[in-house]
mmCIF file of C-alpha atoms in Angstrom:
data_model
loop_
_atom_site.group_PDB
_atom_site.id
_atom_site.type_symbol
_atom_site.label_atom_id
_atom_site.label_comp_id
_atom_site.label_asym_id
_atom_site.label_seq_id
_atom_site.Cartn_x
_atom_site.Cartn_y
_atom_site.Cartn_z
ATOM 1 C CA UNK A 1 -0.052 -0.016 0.027
ATOM 2 C CA UNK A 2 1.320 3.506 -0.912
ATOM 3 C CA UNK A 3 2.203 5.751 2.007
ATOM 4 C CA UNK A 4 -0.183 8.444 0.729
ATOM 5 C CA UNK A 5 -3.120 8.077 -1.659
ATOM 6 C CA UNK A 6 -5.159 10.927 -3.091
ATOM 7 C CA UNK A 7 -7.667 11.224 -5.797
ATOM 8 C CA UNK A 8 -5.663 12.988 -8.555
ATOM 9 C CA UNK A 9 -8.727 14.750 -9.905
ATOM 10 C CA UNK A 10 -8.946 17.025 -11.674
ATOM 11 C CA UNK A 11 -11.749 18.617 -9.641
ATOM 12 C CA UNK A 12 -13.450 21.425 -11.512
ATOM 13 C CA UNK A 13 -15.708 23.604 -9.347
ATOM 14 C CA UNK A 14 -17.394 26.962 -9.797
ATOM 15 C CA UNK A 15 -16.047 29.982 -7.929
ATOM 16 C CA UNK A 16 -17.693 30.362 -4.573
ATOM 17 C CA UNK A 17 -18.384 26.623 -4.249
ATOM 18 C CA UNK A 18 -17.264 24.393 -1.376
ATOM 19 C CA UNK A 19 -14.920 21.633 -2.305
ATOM 20 C CA UNK A 20 -13.486 18.817 -0.276
ATOM 21 C CA UNK A 21 -11.026 16.059 -0.947
ATOM 22 C CA UNK A 22 -9.591 13.224 1.138
ATOM 23 C CA UNK A 23 -6.164 11.677 1.620
ATOM 24 C CA UNK A 24 -5.527 8.252 3.013
ATOM 25 C CA UNK A 25 -2.341 7.281 4.690
ATOM 26 C CA UNK A 26 -0.814 3.891 5.491
ATOM 27 C CA UNK A 27 1.338 4.578 8.547
ATOM 28 C CA UNK A 28 -0.950 4.486 11.581
ATOM 29 C CA UNK A 29 1.874 5.875 13.741
ATOM 30 C CA UNK A 30 1.892 9.264 11.931
ATOM 31 C CA UNK A 31 1.184 11.939 14.438
ATOM 32 C CA UNK A 32 1.392 15.059 12.256
ATOM 33 C CA UNK A 33 0.209 15.910 8.788
ATOM 34 C CA UNK A 34 0.714 18.797 6.364
ATOM 35 C CA UNK A 35 -1.210 20.128 3.469
ATOM 36 C CA UNK A 36 0.906 21.815 0.810
ATOM 37 C CA UNK A 37 -0.358 23.540 -2.365
ATOM 38 C CA UNK A 38 1.633 23.600 -5.525
ATOM 39 C CA UNK A 39 0.967 25.982 -8.369
ATOM 40 C CA UNK A 40 1.984 24.893 -11.839
ATOM 41 C CA UNK A 41 5.690 24.825 -12.354
ATOM 42 C CA UNK A 42 6.262 26.403 -8.768
ATOM 43 C CA UNK A 43 7.555 25.106 -5.509
ATOM 44 C CA UNK A 44 5.169 23.539 -2.929
ATOM 45 C CA UNK A 45 4.119 25.851 -0.108
ATOM 46 C CA UNK A 46 2.826 24.817 3.287
ATOM 47 C CA UNK A 47 -0.854 25.561 3.538
ATOM 48 C CA UNK A 48 -1.668 23.951 6.921
ATOM 49 C CA UNK A 49 -0.202 21.749 9.618
ATOM 50 C CA UNK A 50 -2.428 19.369 11.530
ATOM 51 C CA UNK A 51 -1.293 17.941 14.825
ATOM 52 C CA UNK A 52 -4.549 16.836 16.493
ATOM 53 C CA UNK A 53 -8.040 16.165 15.217
ATOM 54 C CA UNK A 54 -7.993 19.045 12.812
ATOM 55 C CA UNK A 55 -7.160 22.633 12.068
ATOM 56 C CA UNK A 56 -8.986 25.641 10.620
ATOM 57 C CA UNK A 57 -7.507 28.641 8.901
ATOM 58 C CA UNK A 58 -9.933 31.066 7.338
ATOM 59 C CA UNK A 59 -11.656 29.315 4.473
ATOM 60 C CA UNK A 60 -9.613 26.132 4.857
ATOM 61 C CA UNK A 61 -10.445 23.339 7.258
ATOM 62 C CA UNK A 62 -8.452 20.140 7.708
ATOM 63 C CA UNK A 63 -9.906 17.182 9.591
ATOM 64 C CA UNK A 64 -8.080 14.111 10.746
ATOM 65 C CA UNK A 65 -9.778 10.710 11.165
ATOM 66 C CA UNK A 66 -7.173 8.499 12.890
ATOM 67 C CA UNK A 67 -9.454 5.496 13.041
ATOM 68 C CA UNK A 68 -9.910 5.357 9.299
ATOM 69 C CA UNK A 69 -6.494 6.872 8.561
ATOM 70 C CA UNK A 70 -7.594 9.637 6.375
ATOM 71 C CA UNK A 71 -7.297 13.407 6.430
ATOM 72 C CA UNK A 72 -9.526 15.765 4.481
ATOM 73 C CA UNK A 73 -9.292 19.335 3.337
ATOM 74 C CA UNK A 74 -12.319 21.528 2.923
ATOM 75 C CA UNK A 75 -12.234 24.827 1.036
ATOM 76 C CA UNK A 76 -15.226 27.091 1.516
ATOM 77 C CA UNK A 77 -16.147 30.084 -0.770
ATOM 78 C CA UNK A 78 -13.508 28.964 -3.287
ATOM 79 C CA UNK A 79 -11.579 31.612 -5.202
ATOM 80 C CA UNK A 80 -9.973 31.468 -8.602
ATOM 81 C CA UNK A 81 -6.631 31.760 -6.893
ATOM 82 C CA UNK A 82 -7.281 28.444 -5.024
ATOM 83 C CA UNK A 83 -6.658 26.608 -8.354
ATOM 84 C CA UNK A 84 -3.551 24.477 -7.645
ATOM 85 C CA UNK A 85 -2.404 20.910 -6.806
ATOM 86 C CA UNK A 86 -3.000 20.061 -3.146
ATOM 87 C CA UNK A 87 -0.577 17.662 -1.571
ATOM 88 C CA UNK A 88 -1.243 15.724 1.614
ATOM 89 C CA UNK A 89 1.909 14.818 3.505
ATOM 90 C CA UNK A 90 1.988 12.674 6.729
ATOM 91 C CA UNK A 91 4.984 12.802 9.032
ATOM 92 C CA UNK A 92 7.196 9.848 8.397
ATOM 93 C CA UNK A 93 7.652 7.022 10.919
ATOM 94 C CA UNK A 94 9.993 7.716 13.796
ATOM 95 C CA UNK A 95 13.521 7.856 12.378
ATOM 96 C CA UNK A 96 12.302 8.545 8.823
ATOM 97 C CA UNK A 97 13.116 12.103 8.794
ATOM 98 C CA UNK A 98 11.734 13.127 5.451
ATOM 99 C CA UNK A 99 8.392 13.923 3.922
ATOM 100 C CA UNK A 100 6.887 11.659 1.343
ATOM 101 C CA UNK A 101 4.641 13.387 -1.232
ATOM 102 C CA UNK A 102 1.931 11.808 -3.225
ATOM 103 C CA UNK A 103 0.672 12.900 -6.623
ATOM 104 C CA UNK A 104 -1.680 15.356 -5.090
ATOM 105 C CA UNK A 105 -5.221 16.464 -6.064
ATOM 106 C CA UNK A 106 -5.554 18.931 -8.872
ATOM 107 C CA UNK A 107 -8.200 21.630 -8.330
ATOM 108 C CA UNK A 108 -9.483 24.064 -10.866
ATOM 109 C CA UNK A 109 -11.816 26.873 -9.852
ATOM 110 C CA UNK A 110 -13.820 28.144 -12.717
ATOM 111 C CA UNK A 111 -15.245 31.646 -13.069
ATOM 112 C CA UNK B 1 15.380 36.833 5.952
ATOM 113 C CA UNK B 2 15.962 35.268 2.591
ATOM 114 C CA UNK B 3 14.182 31.931 1.908
ATOM 115 C CA UNK B 4 15.719 28.855 0.404
ATOM 116 C CA UNK B 5 17.878 29.937 -2.479
ATOM 117 C CA UNK B 6 18.410 27.681 -5.432
ATOM 118 C CA UNK B 7 20.456 28.371 -8.479
ATOM 119 C CA UNK B 8 20.417 28.363 -11.332
ATOM 120 C CA UNK B 9 16.732 28.629 -11.970
ATOM 121 C CA UNK B 10 17.152 27.121 -15.399
ATOM 122 C CA UNK B 11 19.976 24.882 -16.590
ATOM 123 C CA UNK B 12 20.447 23.359 -20.033
ATOM 124 C CA UNK B 13 23.019 20.675 -20.584
ATOM 125 C CA UNK B 14 23.956 18.424 -23.475
ATOM 126 C CA UNK B 15 23.834 14.704 -23.035
ATOM 127 C CA UNK B 16 27.036 13.488 -21.290
ATOM 128 C CA UNK B 17 27.772 16.802 -19.519
ATOM 129 C CA UNK B 18 27.703 17.409 -15.787
ATOM 130 C CA UNK B 19 24.948 19.357 -13.988
ATOM 131 C CA UNK B 20 25.599 21.131 -10.601
ATOM 132 C CA UNK B 21 22.594 22.406 -8.761
ATOM 133 C CA UNK B 22 23.010 24.547 -5.615
ATOM 134 C CA UNK B 23 20.901 25.077 -2.683
ATOM 135 C CA UNK B 24 21.439 27.494 0.202
ATOM 136 C CA UNK B 25 19.111 26.824 3.078
ATOM 137 C CA UNK B 26 17.302 29.354 5.163
ATOM 138 C CA UNK B 27 19.361 31.027 7.861
ATOM 139 C CA UNK B 28 19.367 28.741 10.904
ATOM 140 C CA UNK B 29 18.278 25.689 8.974
ATOM 141 C CA UNK B 30 20.709 22.803 9.174
ATOM 142 C CA UNK B 31 18.559 20.108 7.445
ATOM 143 C CA UNK B 32 18.426 20.057 3.630
ATOM 144 C CA UNK B 33 16.334 17.820 1.351
ATOM 145 C CA UNK B 34 16.326 17.369 -2.397
ATOM 146 C CA UNK B 35 13.414 16.308 -4.398
ATOM 147 C CA UNK B 36 12.876 15.727 -8.113
ATOM 148 C CA UNK B 37 9.684 16.292 -10.043
ATOM 149 C CA UNK B 38 9.300 14.828 -13.489
ATOM 150 C CA UNK B 39 6.766 16.505 -15.845
ATOM 151 C CA UNK B 40 3.155 15.622 -14.772
ATOM 152 C CA UNK B 41 4.368 13.645 -11.727
ATOM 153 C CA UNK B 42 4.688 14.133 -7.998
ATOM 154 C CA UNK B 43 7.713 15.112 -5.960
ATOM 155 C CA UNK B 44 10.091 12.212 -5.371
ATOM 156 C CA UNK B 45 12.469 12.342 -2.363
ATOM 157 C CA UNK B 46 16.124 11.965 -3.352
ATOM 158 C CA UNK B 47 18.402 12.736 -0.383
ATOM 159 C CA UNK B 48 18.440 14.234 3.143
ATOM 160 C CA UNK B 49 21.585 15.978 4.388
ATOM 161 C CA UNK B 50 22.834 17.676 7.442
ATOM 162 C CA UNK B 51 26.068 19.608 7.571
ATOM 163 C CA UNK B 52 28.788 17.348 6.297
ATOM 164 C CA UNK B 53 26.524 14.301 6.575
ATOM 165 C CA UNK B 54 24.239 12.336 4.235
ATOM 166 C CA UNK B 55 21.419 11.107 6.504
ATOM 167 C CA UNK B 56 19.262 9.379 3.992
ATOM 168 C CA UNK B 57 19.959 8.855 0.396
ATOM 169 C CA UNK B 58 17.408 6.189 -0.258
ATOM 170 C CA UNK B 59 15.901 8.107 -3.186
ATOM 171 C CA UNK B 60 19.100 8.737 -5.036
ATOM 172 C CA UNK B 61 19.792 6.791 -8.222
ATOM 173 C CA UNK B 62 22.657 4.384 -7.709
ATOM 174 C CA UNK B 63 24.772 5.919 -10.422
ATOM 175 C CA UNK B 64 25.787 9.396 -11.691
ATOM 176 C CA UNK B 65 24.033 11.272 -8.820
ATOM 177 C CA UNK B 66 25.694 12.560 -5.697
ATOM 178 C CA UNK B 67 24.976 15.244 -3.128
ATOM 179 C CA UNK B 68 26.922 17.031 -0.453
ATOM 180 C CA UNK B 69 26.313 19.685 2.220
ATOM 181 C CA UNK B 70 29.746 21.038 3.304
ATOM 182 C CA UNK B 71 30.529 22.834 6.477
ATOM 183 C CA UNK B 72 30.741 26.044 4.489
ATOM 184 C CA UNK B 73 28.665 26.867 1.467
ATOM 185 C CA UNK B 74 25.546 25.596 -0.171
ATOM 186 C CA UNK B 75 24.412 22.060 -0.707
ATOM 187 C CA UNK B 76 25.209 20.666 -4.123
ATOM 188 C CA UNK B 77 23.409 18.082 -6.150
ATOM 189 C CA UNK B 78 25.632 16.759 -8.811
ATOM 190 C CA UNK B 79 24.570 14.717 -11.815
ATOM 191 C CA UNK B 80 27.324 13.329 -14.068
ATOM 192 C CA UNK B 81 26.864 12.276 -17.621
ATOM 193 C CA UNK B 82 23.395 13.610 -17.895
ATOM 194 C CA UNK B 83 20.766 11.855 -20.029
ATOM 195 C CA UNK B 84 17.417 13.090 -21.304
ATOM 196 C CA UNK B 85 15.588 11.328 -18.596
ATOM 197 C CA UNK B 86 17.225 13.584 -16.066
ATOM 198 C CA UNK B 87 15.195 16.513 -17.453
ATOM 199 C CA UNK B 88 13.081 17.610 -14.480
ATOM 200 C CA UNK B 89 12.570 20.227 -11.848
ATOM 201 C CA UNK B 90 14.769 19.751 -8.842
ATOM 202 C CA UNK B 91 13.575 21.211 -5.597
ATOM 203 C CA UNK B 92 15.517 21.757 -2.426
ATOM 204 C CA UNK B 93 13.889 22.187 0.998
ATOM 205 C CA UNK B 94 15.297 23.118 4.363
ATOM 206 C CA UNK B 95 14.051 22.930 7.931
ATOM 207 C CA UNK B 96 15.490 23.955 11.355
ATOM 208 C CA UNK B 97 14.513 20.663 12.942
ATOM 209 C CA UNK B 98 13.656 17.444 11.044
ATOM 210 C CA UNK B 99 10.439 17.966 9.106
ATOM 211 C CA UNK B 100 8.954 20.964 10.869
ATOM 212 C CA UNK B 101 9.122 24.256 9.127
ATOM 213 C CA UNK B 102 9.893 22.613 5.816
ATOM 214 C CA UNK B 103 10.397 25.415 3.253
ATOM 215 C CA UNK B 104 11.047 24.852 -0.483
ATOM 216 C CA UNK B 105 13.269 26.785 -2.805
ATOM 217 C CA UNK B 106 11.913 27.840 -6.188
ATOM 218 C CA UNK B 107 13.653 24.973 -7.865
ATOM 219 C CA UNK B 108 16.083 24.418 -10.799
ATOM 220 C CA UNK B 109 14.661 23.285 -14.017
ATOM 221 C CA UNK B 110 17.115 21.026 -15.716
ATOM 222 C CA UNK B 111 16.764 20.332 -19.494
ATOM 223 C CA UNK B 112 19.050 17.873 -21.171
ATOM 224 C CA UNK B 113 19.268 18.255 -24.975
#
């Protein structure tokens, strides 16, 4: 099983809509999670860190379900500038001091 | 406080030449990571270094690729005898402590012709 699995999309939603996508992870020992966004041909940028059951930052909400080993990202009132690829990254197992990125989910917000 | 600096931004090499990619971590960051991203693919971990030490090189190809992070100066990713399949974006990230505060540089886009 892959360390991280995400629906690659693409998700096409109209501006102003609410969109959510999930990420499943295989390592039940992961304690921390990160959502990054990557714009086309640019570097990934940290969007949100999740250390407990979830986190909220403005229009963005991340929720963690440890029992089912998935983490979701919800974007409310989506903007055109939210168009990007969203990468879910769990902390590695103890001693594995690197982040492993999946393919990400591609999101396009349409006017 | 400058971010992670990578240079050059774009690099063109002919097949068989050497490519040297540089990464200067953020001030105070002693952990450096290199990732490669092929067109239309995800980021693939290559190597994790601390000053003068390679901690994890499990993602490095066995041949032609090497990395270093000397006591002074930037981290260097070196690719010898480049082939067309090496064409990709190479991103460097740094952090002050393991994986927290992971910041990426703008990347180097290598094109092998």
